[in-house]
Short mmCIF file of C-alpha atoms in Angstrom, two decimals:
data_model
loop_
_atom_site.label_atom_id
_atom_site.label_comp_id
_atom_site.label_asym_id
_atom_site.label_seq_id
_atom_site.Cartn_x
_atom_site.Cartn_y
_atom_site.Cartn_z
CA MET D 1 24.31 -22.39 -28.59
CA SER D 2 22.14 -22.28 -31.64
CA LEU D 3 18.68 -20.88 -31.26
CA GLU D 4 17.04 -22.67 -34.17
CA GLN D 5 13.96 -24.69 -33.22
CA LYS D 6 14.29 -23.54 -29.61
CA ILE D 7 12.16 -21.51 -27.26
CA LEU D 8 13.79 -18.38 -25.89
CA LEU D 9 12.54 -17.81 -22.35
CA VAL D 10 13.26 -14.28 -21.14
CA GLU D 11 12.74 -14.22 -17.39
CA ASP D 12 14.81 -12.75 -14.56
CA ASP D 13 13.32 -14.70 -11.64
CA PRO D 14 15.32 -17.98 -11.29
CA ALA D 15 12.51 -19.71 -9.38
CA ALA D 16 10.05 -18.86 -12.14
CA VAL D 17 12.54 -20.16 -14.73
CA ARG D 18 12.84 -23.43 -12.85
CA ILE D 19 9.07 -23.88 -12.70
CA ALA D 20 8.78 -23.07 -16.38
CA LEU D 21 11.46 -25.58 -17.33
CA HIS D 22 9.62 -28.21 -15.36
CA ALA D 23 6.34 -27.46 -17.12
CA PHE D 24 8.06 -27.54 -20.52
CA ALA D 25 9.67 -30.87 -19.70
CA LYS D 26 6.29 -32.32 -18.81
CA SER D 27 4.86 -31.30 -22.15
CA GLY D 28 7.77 -32.95 -23.95
CA LEU D 29 10.08 -29.96 -24.34
CA GLY D 30 13.34 -30.94 -22.67
CA GLU D 31 15.87 -28.41 -21.41
CA GLU D 32 17.82 -28.80 -24.63
CA ARG D 33 14.92 -27.07 -26.40
CA ILE D 34 14.92 -24.02 -24.09
CA VAL D 35 17.33 -21.11 -23.99
CA VAL D 36 17.02 -18.79 -21.01
CA ALA D 37 17.91 -15.10 -21.03
CA ARG D 38 17.97 -13.39 -17.62
CA ASP D 39 17.41 -9.84 -18.78
CA GLY D 40 16.47 -7.81 -21.83
CA ARG D 41 20.03 -7.18 -22.93
CA GLU D 42 20.91 -10.87 -22.87
CA ALA D 43 17.73 -11.57 -24.83
CA LEU D 44 18.73 -9.07 -27.51
CA ARG D 45 22.23 -10.54 -27.70
CA ARG D 46 20.79 -14.03 -28.19
CA LEU D 47 18.32 -12.79 -30.76
CA SER D 48 21.09 -11.13 -32.74
CA GLN D 49 22.64 -14.57 -33.15
CA GLY D 50 19.69 -16.52 -34.49
CA THR D 51 16.00 -17.13 -34.89
CA PRO D 52 14.28 -19.06 -32.10
CA ARG D 53 11.09 -20.96 -32.81
CA MET D 54 9.25 -18.86 -30.22
CA VAL D 55 9.86 -16.25 -27.52
CA LEU D 56 8.32 -16.24 -24.05
CA LEU D 57 8.90 -12.73 -22.81
CA ASP D 58 8.50 -11.38 -19.31
CA LEU D 59 7.64 -7.68 -19.54
CA LYS D 60 9.32 -6.57 -16.34
CA LEU D 61 13.01 -7.13 -16.85
CA PRO D 62 16.15 -5.49 -15.57
CA ARG D 63 18.14 -3.22 -17.90
CA VAL D 64 16.19 -3.51 -21.15
CA GLY D 65 12.42 -3.97 -20.61
CA GLY D 66 10.28 -6.60 -22.29
CA LEU D 67 8.38 -4.12 -24.46
CA GLU D 68 11.66 -2.82 -25.88
CA VAL D 69 12.78 -6.35 -26.62
CA LEU D 70 9.47 -6.98 -28.38
CA GLU D 71 9.91 -3.84 -30.44
CA CYS D 72 13.38 -4.98 -31.54
CA ILE D 73 12.10 -8.47 -32.41
CA ARG D 74 9.50 -6.96 -34.72
CA GLN D 75 11.99 -4.62 -36.37
CA GLU D 76 14.66 -7.16 -37.27
CA GLU D 77 14.22 -9.02 -40.52
CA HIS D 78 15.24 -12.45 -39.17
CA THR D 79 13.10 -12.29 -36.02
CA ARG D 80 10.08 -10.43 -37.38
CA ASP D 81 7.81 -13.47 -37.66
CA ILE D 82 8.66 -15.30 -34.44
CA PRO D 83 5.60 -15.97 -32.27
CA VAL D 84 5.97 -13.95 -29.06
CA ILE D 85 3.99 -14.65 -25.91
CA VAL D 86 4.38 -11.93 -23.28
CA LEU D 87 4.21 -12.70 -19.58
CA THR D 88 2.87 -9.87 -17.47
CA ASN D 89 2.87 -9.48 -13.74
CA SER D 90 0.89 -6.34 -13.95
CA ASP D 91 -2.88 -6.23 -13.84
CA ASP D 92 -2.76 -3.01 -15.74
CA ASP D 93 -4.34 -3.87 -19.08
CA GLN D 94 -2.33 -1.07 -20.66
CA ASP D 95 0.66 -3.43 -20.71
CA VAL D 96 -1.34 -6.00 -22.64
CA VAL D 97 -2.65 -3.39 -25.05
CA ARG D 98 0.85 -2.02 -25.65
CA SER D 99 2.15 -5.55 -26.20
CA TYR D 100 -0.45 -6.23 -28.86
CA ASP D 101 0.27 -2.86 -30.46
CA LEU D 102 3.91 -3.87 -30.69
CA GLY D 103 3.02 -7.20 -32.27
CA ALA D 104 2.74 -9.77 -29.46
CA ASN D 105 0.86 -12.93 -30.48
CA SER D 106 -0.58 -13.69 -27.08
CA TYR D 107 -0.12 -12.98 -23.41
CA LEU D 108 -0.24 -14.84 -20.11
CA ARG D 109 -0.62 -13.31 -16.68
CA LYS D 110 1.94 -14.23 -14.06
CA PRO D 111 2.07 -16.41 -12.08
CA VAL D 112 1.76 -18.37 -15.30
CA ASP D 113 -0.85 -21.06 -15.50
CA PHE D 114 1.18 -23.73 -17.25
CA HIS D 115 -1.82 -25.60 -18.48
CA LYS D 116 -2.72 -22.47 -20.42
CA LEU D 117 0.84 -22.16 -21.63
CA VAL D 118 0.97 -25.74 -22.88
CA ALA D 119 -2.38 -25.21 -24.64
CA LEU D 120 -0.85 -22.16 -26.36
CA LEU D 121 2.24 -24.15 -27.35
CA LYS D 122 -0.01 -26.77 -28.91
CA GLN D 123 -1.90 -24.06 -30.76
CA LEU D 124 1.39 -22.74 -32.14
CA GLY D 125 2.48 -26.24 -33.09
CA MET D 126 5.39 -26.25 -30.64
CA VAL D 127 4.33 -29.50 -29.01
CA PRO D 128 2.24 -32.30 -30.46
CA ALA D 129 -1.45 -31.80 -29.73
CA MET C 1 -14.67 41.87 25.28
CA GLY C 2 -12.64 44.84 26.51
CA ASN C 3 -9.25 43.39 25.70
CA PRO C 4 -7.96 43.49 22.15
CA VAL C 5 -7.64 40.09 20.54
CA ALA C 6 -4.05 38.98 20.23
CA VAL C 7 -2.98 38.99 16.61
CA GLY C 8 -0.17 36.57 15.79
CA LYS C 9 1.61 39.18 13.78
CA ALA C 10 1.80 42.49 15.57
CA PHE C 11 1.98 44.66 12.46
CA LEU C 12 -0.49 44.31 9.66
CA THR C 13 -0.31 45.46 6.10
CA ILE C 14 -3.85 46.51 5.26
CA LEU C 15 -4.98 47.22 1.74
CA LEU C 16 -7.97 49.53 1.54
CA LEU C 17 -10.02 49.71 -1.63
CA GLU C 18 -12.39 52.69 -1.30
CA ASP C 19 -13.28 55.30 -3.89
CA ASN C 20 -14.53 57.89 -1.40
CA PRO C 21 -11.52 59.86 0.00
CA ALA C 22 -13.48 61.20 2.97
CA PHE C 23 -14.50 57.68 4.05
CA ALA C 24 -10.95 56.46 3.53
CA ASP C 25 -9.71 59.15 5.92
CA LEU C 26 -12.33 58.19 8.45
CA LEU C 27 -11.28 54.54 8.23
CA ARG C 28 -7.65 55.51 8.83
CA GLU C 29 -8.68 57.33 12.02
CA TRP C 30 -10.73 54.39 13.21
CA LEU C 31 -7.85 52.03 12.59
CA VAL C 32 -5.55 54.27 14.66
CA ASP C 33 -8.15 54.28 17.44
CA ALA C 34 -8.42 50.51 17.22
CA ALA C 35 -4.65 50.35 17.76
CA LEU C 36 -4.17 48.62 14.43
CA LEU C 37 -2.36 51.68 13.16
CA GLN C 38 -0.24 54.08 15.12
CA GLY C 39 -1.05 57.76 15.09
CA PRO C 40 0.72 60.24 12.84
CA LEU C 41 2.96 61.40 15.69
CA THR C 42 4.42 57.97 16.32
CA LEU C 43 7.79 57.52 14.69
CA LEU C 44 7.78 53.74 14.62
CA SER C 45 4.69 53.15 12.59
CA ARG C 46 5.26 49.73 11.12
CA SER C 47 1.67 48.73 10.39
CA GLN C 48 0.59 50.10 7.07
CA LEU C 49 -2.59 51.19 5.45
CA LEU C 50 -2.34 51.30 1.68
CA TRP C 51 -5.19 53.04 0.00
CA GLU C 52 -6.40 52.53 -3.56
CA GLN C 53 -9.50 53.84 -5.32
CA ARG C 54 -9.79 51.53 -8.30
CA LEU C 55 -10.12 47.74 -8.53
CA GLU C 56 -7.76 47.61 -11.48
CA THR C 57 -4.90 49.19 -9.49
CA VAL C 58 -5.52 46.80 -6.60
CA LEU C 59 -5.49 43.75 -8.86
CA ALA C 60 -2.18 44.91 -10.32
CA ARG C 61 -0.71 45.29 -6.82
CA LEU C 62 -2.00 41.86 -5.76
CA ARG C 63 -0.02 40.29 -8.55
CA LYS C 64 3.20 41.56 -6.97
CA GLU C 65 2.53 42.19 -3.29
CA ARG C 66 1.10 40.35 -0.36
CA PHE C 67 -1.23 41.92 2.20
CA ASP C 68 -2.46 40.68 5.55
CA VAL C 69 -6.02 41.79 4.94
CA ILE C 70 -8.05 43.56 2.26
CA LEU C 71 -10.80 46.03 3.18
CA ALA C 72 -12.96 46.70 0.17
CA ASP C 73 -15.97 48.75 -0.77
CA LEU C 74 -17.87 46.78 -3.43
CA ASN C 75 -19.09 49.64 -5.56
CA LEU C 76 -16.23 51.33 -7.35
CA PRO C 77 -15.75 53.31 -10.54
CA ASP C 78 -14.57 50.19 -12.37
CA SER C 79 -16.45 47.37 -10.64
CA SER C 80 -19.49 46.68 -8.53
CA GLY C 81 -21.13 44.20 -6.19
CA LEU C 82 -20.14 40.53 -6.19
CA GLY C 83 -17.94 41.12 -9.23
CA THR C 84 -15.55 43.01 -6.93
CA VAL C 85 -15.62 40.13 -4.41
CA ASP C 86 -14.89 37.52 -7.09
CA ALA C 87 -12.09 39.56 -8.66
CA LEU C 88 -10.35 40.12 -5.31
CA LEU C 89 -10.68 36.48 -4.20
CA ASP C 90 -9.44 35.27 -7.55
CA ALA C 91 -6.40 37.51 -7.37
CA ALA C 92 -5.58 36.73 -3.72
CA PRO C 93 -7.39 33.56 -2.63
CA GLN C 94 -5.39 33.26 0.59
CA THR C 95 -5.76 36.86 1.75
CA PRO C 96 -8.71 37.58 4.09
CA LEU C 97 -11.25 39.99 2.61
CA VAL C 98 -13.53 42.24 4.66
CA VAL C 99 -16.27 43.85 2.63
CA LEU C 100 -17.46 47.39 3.41
CA SER C 101 -20.71 48.38 1.87
CA GLY C 102 -23.11 51.22 1.89
CA LEU C 103 -25.86 48.82 0.88
CA ASP C 104 -27.92 47.24 3.62
CA ASP C 105 -28.51 44.11 1.59
CA GLU C 106 -28.42 40.95 3.63
CA LEU C 107 -28.59 38.59 0.66
CA LEU C 108 -25.60 40.30 -0.93
CA ALA C 109 -23.75 40.06 2.40
CA ILE C 110 -24.45 36.33 2.74
CA GLU C 111 -23.46 35.69 -0.85
CA ALA C 112 -20.19 37.61 -0.40
CA VAL C 113 -19.31 35.52 2.64
CA ARG C 114 -20.38 32.33 0.90
CA ARG C 115 -17.99 33.12 -1.93
CA GLY C 116 -15.14 33.49 0.51
CA ALA C 117 -15.19 36.99 2.07
CA GLN C 118 -14.40 36.82 5.78
CA ASP C 119 -16.85 39.52 6.84
CA TYR C 120 -19.37 42.07 5.56
CA LEU C 121 -19.62 45.42 7.35
CA LEU C 122 -22.17 48.13 6.72
CA LYS C 123 -20.58 51.57 6.46
CA LYS C 124 -23.27 53.10 8.63
CA ASP C 125 -22.44 50.70 11.48
CA VAL C 126 -18.65 50.91 11.31
CA GLU C 127 -16.74 52.50 14.16
CA SER C 128 -13.26 51.79 15.47
CA GLY C 129 -14.14 48.94 17.86
CA LEU C 130 -16.14 46.99 15.31
CA LEU C 131 -13.61 47.60 12.57
CA GLY C 132 -10.67 46.53 14.75
CA ARG C 133 -12.39 43.32 15.85
CA ALA C 134 -13.58 42.50 12.34
CA ILE C 135 -10.04 42.81 10.98
CA ARG C 136 -8.41 40.81 13.77
CA TYR C 137 -11.00 38.05 13.55
CA ALA C 138 -10.76 37.97 9.77
CA VAL C 139 -6.99 37.51 9.90
CA GLU C 140 -7.18 34.78 12.54
CA ARG C 141 -10.07 32.91 10.89
CA ASN C 142 -8.31 33.02 7.59
CA LYS C 143 -5.12 31.70 9.14
CA ALA C 144 -7.06 28.78 10.66
CA GLU C 145 -8.79 28.07 7.34
CA VAL C 146 -5.54 28.07 5.42
CA MET C 147 -4.08 25.70 8.01
CA VAL C 148 -7.05 23.30 7.81
CA GLU C 149 -6.89 23.35 4.04
CA ARG C 150 -3.18 22.63 4.05
CA GLN C 151 -3.64 19.76 6.51
CA ALA C 152 -6.48 18.27 4.45
CA HIS C 153 -4.18 18.43 1.47
CA GLN C 154 -1.33 16.74 3.29
CA LEU C 155 -3.68 14.11 4.66
CA ALA C 156 -5.05 13.30 1.22
CA ALA C 157 -1.53 13.05 -0.19
CA ALA C 158 -0.42 10.80 2.68
CA ASN C 159 -3.47 8.62 2.11
CA ARG C 160 -2.75 8.27 -1.57
CA GLU C 161 0.85 7.38 -0.81
CA LEU C 162 -0.18 4.79 1.76
CA GLU C 163 -2.68 3.29 -0.63
CA SER C 164 -0.18 3.00 -3.45
CA PHE C 165 2.38 1.56 -0.99
CA ALA C 166 -0.09 -1.14 0.09
CA TYR C 167 -0.88 -1.77 -3.55
CA SER C 168 2.74 -2.28 -4.55
CA ILE C 169 3.39 -4.56 -1.57
CA ALA C 170 0.45 -6.75 -2.50
CA HIS C 171 1.55 -6.64 -6.10
CA ASP C 172 5.15 -7.59 -5.36
CA LEU C 173 4.13 -10.52 -3.16
CA ARG C 174 2.45 -12.19 -6.08
CA ALA C 175 5.52 -13.38 -7.95
CA PRO C 176 7.23 -15.24 -5.06
CA LEU C 177 3.87 -16.58 -3.93
CA GLY C 178 3.24 -17.88 -7.41
CA ASN C 179 6.58 -19.66 -7.20
CA ILE C 180 5.64 -21.25 -3.87
CA ARG C 181 2.44 -22.51 -5.44
CA GLY C 182 4.34 -23.68 -8.51
CA PHE C 183 6.86 -25.72 -6.53
CA ALA C 184 4.18 -27.13 -4.24
CA ARG C 185 2.37 -28.28 -7.33
CA ILE C 186 5.49 -29.87 -8.79
CA LEU C 187 6.01 -31.76 -5.53
CA MET C 188 2.39 -32.85 -5.55
CA GLU C 189 2.33 -33.99 -9.15
CA ASP C 190 5.77 -35.56 -9.48
CA HIS C 191 7.12 -36.40 -6.06
CA ALA C 192 4.05 -37.46 -4.09
CA ASP C 193 5.27 -41.09 -4.05
CA GLU C 194 8.39 -40.11 -2.20
CA LEU C 195 6.39 -38.64 0.68
CA SER C 196 4.62 -40.37 3.58
CA PRO C 197 0.82 -40.06 3.69
CA ALA C 198 1.18 -37.35 6.38
CA GLY C 199 3.73 -35.55 4.20
CA ARG C 200 1.29 -35.58 1.30
CA THR C 201 -1.44 -34.14 3.52
CA HIS C 202 0.86 -31.35 4.64
CA LEU C 203 1.81 -30.64 1.09
CA LYS C 204 -1.86 -30.40 0.17
CA TRP C 205 -2.35 -27.84 2.96
CA LEU C 206 0.67 -25.91 1.72
CA LEU C 207 -0.72 -25.76 -1.78
CA ASP C 208 -4.21 -24.79 -0.60
CA SER C 209 -2.81 -22.02 1.59
CA ALA C 210 -0.78 -20.60 -1.27
CA ILE C 211 -3.83 -20.64 -3.55
CA GLN C 212 -5.92 -18.99 -0.86
CA MET C 213 -3.35 -16.27 -0.40
CA GLU C 214 -3.17 -15.67 -4.13
CA THR C 215 -6.95 -15.24 -4.24
CA ARG C 216 -6.79 -12.85 -1.32
CA ILE C 217 -4.09 -10.73 -2.91
CA ALA C 218 -5.95 -10.66 -6.22
CA ASP C 219 -9.12 -9.53 -4.41
CA TYR C 220 -7.19 -6.94 -2.45
CA LEU C 221 -5.71 -5.54 -5.65
CA LYS C 222 -9.20 -5.33 -7.14
CA LEU C 223 -10.36 -3.39 -4.08
CA SER C 224 -7.39 -1.11 -4.30
CA ARG C 225 -7.87 -0.50 -8.01
CA SER C 226 -11.54 0.31 -7.45
CA ALA C 227 -10.38 3.33 -5.46
CA ARG C 228 -7.72 4.42 -7.92
CA GLY C 229 -8.54 4.10 -11.59
CA LYS C 230 -10.29 6.97 -13.33
CA LEU C 231 -14.04 6.68 -13.93
CA GLN C 232 -14.96 6.78 -17.61
CA ARG C 233 -18.67 7.48 -17.57
CA GLN C 234 -20.88 6.34 -20.37
CA LEU C 235 -24.26 4.70 -20.86
CA VAL C 236 -23.89 1.09 -19.70
CA ASP C 237 -26.27 -1.77 -20.45
CA LEU C 238 -26.44 -3.36 -17.01
CA SER C 239 -28.88 -6.05 -18.13
CA ALA C 240 -26.43 -7.24 -20.79
CA GLN C 241 -23.61 -7.25 -18.23
CA ALA C 242 -25.76 -9.27 -15.81
CA VAL C 243 -26.59 -11.80 -18.51
CA ALA C 244 -22.89 -12.19 -19.29
CA VAL C 245 -22.05 -12.75 -15.61
CA ALA C 246 -24.87 -15.31 -15.30
CA HIS C 247 -23.56 -17.10 -18.37
CA ASP C 248 -20.00 -17.26 -16.97
CA LEU C 249 -21.20 -18.55 -13.61
CA GLY C 250 -23.26 -21.23 -15.33
CA GLN C 251 -20.26 -22.36 -17.33
CA GLN C 252 -18.05 -22.58 -14.26
CA HIS C 253 -20.60 -24.70 -12.39
CA PRO C 254 -22.66 -26.58 -14.98
CA ASP C 255 -24.06 -28.88 -12.26
CA ARG C 256 -26.02 -26.10 -10.54
CA ARG C 257 -29.70 -25.45 -11.25
CA VAL C 258 -30.33 -21.69 -11.06
CA GLU C 259 -33.34 -19.72 -12.28
CA TRP C 260 -32.25 -16.29 -13.43
CA VAL C 261 -34.70 -13.39 -13.74
CA ILE C 262 -32.86 -10.46 -15.32
CA GLU C 263 -34.96 -7.43 -16.25
CA PRO C 264 -34.05 -6.47 -19.80
CA GLY C 265 -33.00 -3.00 -20.93
CA LEU C 266 -31.65 -1.61 -17.65
CA GLN C 267 -29.14 1.11 -18.37
CA ALA C 268 -27.11 3.44 -16.22
CA MET C 269 -24.48 6.15 -16.59
CA GLY C 270 -21.22 4.89 -15.17
CA ASP C 271 -17.88 3.29 -15.83
CA PRO C 272 -18.53 0.02 -17.72
CA GLY C 273 -15.49 -1.80 -16.30
CA PHE C 274 -16.20 -0.84 -12.71
CA LEU C 275 -19.94 -1.53 -12.99
CA ALA C 276 -19.12 -4.99 -14.37
CA VAL C 277 -17.08 -5.61 -11.20
CA VAL C 278 -20.12 -4.57 -9.12
CA LEU C 279 -22.38 -7.03 -10.92
CA GLU C 280 -19.77 -9.82 -10.85
CA ASN C 281 -19.54 -9.44 -7.09
CA LEU C 282 -23.26 -9.10 -6.33
CA LEU C 283 -24.38 -11.85 -8.71
CA GLY C 284 -21.40 -14.01 -7.73
CA ASN C 285 -22.40 -13.66 -4.08
CA ALA C 286 -25.99 -14.54 -4.87
CA TRP C 287 -24.69 -17.58 -6.73
CA LYS C 288 -22.44 -18.61 -3.86
CA PHE C 289 -25.00 -18.19 -1.09
CA THR C 290 -27.68 -20.14 -2.94
CA ALA C 291 -25.43 -23.20 -3.28
CA GLN C 292 -27.74 -25.23 -1.04
CA ARG C 293 -30.94 -24.26 -2.88
CA ASP C 294 -32.49 -26.31 -5.62
CA PRO C 295 -33.59 -24.55 -7.62
CA ALA C 296 -31.76 -21.37 -6.69
CA ARG C 297 -33.40 -18.14 -7.77
CA ILE C 298 -31.47 -14.98 -8.57
CA ALA C 299 -33.08 -11.78 -9.83
CA PHE C 300 -31.67 -8.50 -11.08
CA GLY C 301 -33.99 -5.56 -11.60
CA VAL C 302 -34.96 -2.03 -10.73
CA THR C 303 -37.18 -0.81 -7.89
CA VAL C 304 -37.55 2.33 -5.74
CA ASP C 305 -35.90 3.09 -2.40
CA ARG C 306 -37.71 4.49 0.66
CA GLU C 307 -37.55 8.01 -0.75
CA GLY C 308 -39.08 6.85 -3.99
CA LYS C 309 -35.88 7.15 -6.00
CA PRO C 310 -35.05 4.37 -8.44
CA CYS C 311 -32.40 1.85 -7.44
CA PHE C 312 -31.19 -1.50 -8.75
CA PHE C 313 -31.44 -4.73 -6.81
CA VAL C 314 -29.98 -8.25 -6.79
CA ARG C 315 -32.21 -10.71 -4.94
CA ASP C 316 -31.59 -14.36 -4.11
CA ASN C 317 -33.27 -17.13 -2.15
CA GLY C 318 -30.05 -18.24 -0.47
CA ALA C 319 -28.66 -18.47 3.04
CA GLY C 320 -29.20 -14.78 3.83
CA PHE C 321 -27.62 -13.15 6.87
CA ASP C 322 -28.50 -11.82 10.28
CA PRO C 323 -29.70 -8.21 9.72
CA GLU C 324 -27.70 -7.15 12.77
CA GLY C 325 -24.57 -7.74 10.74
CA ALA C 326 -25.77 -5.72 7.75
CA ASP C 327 -23.36 -2.83 8.41
CA ASP C 328 -20.38 -5.19 8.66
CA LEU C 329 -21.05 -6.64 5.21
CA PHE C 330 -19.13 -3.85 3.51
CA VAL C 331 -16.13 -3.83 5.85
CA PRO C 332 -13.05 -5.24 4.07
CA PHE C 333 -11.90 -8.69 5.23
CA LEU C 334 -14.84 -9.10 7.62
CA ARG C 335 -17.02 -12.13 6.90
CA LEU C 336 -20.37 -13.19 8.30
CA HIS C 337 -19.97 -16.86 7.35
CA SER C 338 -17.20 -19.38 8.03
CA GLN C 339 -14.87 -20.60 5.29
CA GLU C 340 -16.42 -24.07 5.56
CA GLU C 341 -19.95 -22.78 4.98
CA PHE C 342 -19.11 -20.35 2.19
CA PRO C 343 -15.51 -19.65 1.12
CA GLY C 344 -14.45 -16.09 0.45
CA THR C 345 -12.09 -13.29 1.31
CA GLY C 346 -14.54 -10.63 2.51
CA ILE C 347 -13.33 -8.07 0.00
CA GLY C 348 -15.99 -8.30 -2.70
CA LEU C 349 -18.63 -6.12 -1.05
CA ALA C 350 -16.05 -3.60 0.13
CA THR C 351 -15.04 -3.28 -3.51
CA VAL C 352 -18.67 -2.89 -4.57
CA GLN C 353 -19.19 -0.16 -2.00
CA ARG C 354 -16.13 1.80 -3.09
CA ILE C 355 -17.15 1.69 -6.72
CA ILE C 356 -20.75 2.68 -5.97
CA GLN C 357 -19.62 5.53 -3.72
CA ARG C 358 -17.25 6.79 -6.38
CA HIS C 359 -20.25 6.93 -8.69
CA GLY C 360 -22.03 9.07 -6.09
CA GLY C 361 -24.46 6.30 -5.15
CA ALA C 362 -25.16 4.03 -2.21
CA VAL C 363 -25.37 0.28 -1.60
CA TRP C 364 -27.29 -1.46 1.16
CA ALA C 365 -28.74 -4.89 1.90
CA GLU C 366 -31.75 -6.52 3.51
CA SER C 367 -32.05 -10.09 4.69
CA GLN C 368 -33.14 -12.59 7.30
CA PRO C 369 -31.20 -15.78 8.01
CA ASP C 370 -32.32 -18.49 5.58
CA GLN C 371 -34.73 -16.10 3.86
CA GLY C 372 -32.46 -15.01 1.03
CA ALA C 373 -30.86 -11.60 0.66
CA THR C 374 -31.46 -8.49 -1.42
CA PHE C 375 -28.72 -6.02 -2.28
CA PHE C 376 -29.76 -2.57 -3.50
CA PHE C 377 -27.62 0.02 -5.18
CA SER C 378 -28.13 3.47 -6.62
CA LEU C 379 -25.75 5.36 -8.83
CA GLY C 380 -26.13 8.95 -7.71
CA SER C 381 -27.79 11.26 -10.13
CA ARG C 382 -31.43 10.78 -11.02
CA ARG C 383 -30.51 11.01 -14.66
CA ALA C 384 -28.37 7.93 -14.19
CA TYR C 385 -31.25 5.61 -14.99
CA THR C 386 -33.20 4.61 -17.98
CA VAL C 387 -36.08 2.45 -16.96
CA PRO C 388 -37.88 0.76 -19.79
#
């Protein structure tokens, strides 16, 4: 599955994935535009195969954590410039600070407010304003 | 008190620090008489008296050995007075210390005990009975103190563990709860047509309950964090913080007419993040409880408490509360108004109180029903305030 022009959603909670897919669909992004990775390792494998249009990255992931994934994204030539929005469950602002230090473009607190997400997607030109 | 006091351990190892050999001999005799040491003719003498003349030697021994009690003269060739007390307590904080002194100086005696000595005996008063009792009591008191200290330690650790357990439970409930809310919302927005009117009503209740629970958990986490995070004290511009809170409230409810009176230039030493939470809660409450006033009036300023010390206040002309319930205001989850009158979780003021107490201050409130309410808070040290 090619990643070009797609959103890579890295999220381990299947219910949260389902809700996200629904919200994307409502803003005009069908499931064919979304690729889901269930943990950090799967995300890295996907990212080694292509350049998605954007990454939505949960920070708390099994195996390889979100911050590590972010670090890898920013190190690799072909993924360096992808917009990354991190999703954080934690209310510890340290996570947000670390994400920005590592090059995140924006963050959303979980549970994600999908109106905010869609507004961000519009800002990044992912969906028509 | 004819009977000797039972000592948990029958045989004591006593360390004597005394530079006068004649007095040391006398003490040994008294200890034999007091049955703390056996006489020279007894073969099974298992209690021990170890005698040293210099502080330095004693400190070296304390690094390697443990004693049941230390008897010490304060004035020695290499140390004197409270310096001897401090050095011994530093070297062996858990070993009871009985001070022997030739000086009849009550202030010195009190100070020695205040610093941690178990007892202070005047050489001219010492005889075997007094010495025996003083040593036995010192050992027992010290044992009890060590026990209490250990229990306080364990209790504090257990409390911290419990608190962080509650925190992680609340934290972990958020993700599945968010999903419940998410799916309820999907049903509401996209599948409402497929439900009967009653079904839609139930769905609405489901969604509202999930949202309410999310708010409650978020508030609980705020309360919990207010007891945990480290305080970073600096000079905080409370007036500027209050103006920012007022601005946010106005933006959230542009329909409300509220007259704000915020005294400019109020500063305090404290943690800026935590103090912002205090103002958000107090001003947010004032905002909420003046919902039925037009215009509502909310003031933030500085005044003096009953003892004449400066304190800050937040005053409103809102619904107020029955002064009988004033103590309950700060109890977590307890509310003085129904959800229909004024919605809320009852955690805000508990959070305020924790933060204020961690700053070394106090928070209290005055009101009459329908007469508005005033919340006062101080932030501990007198130097905490800069009043223009």
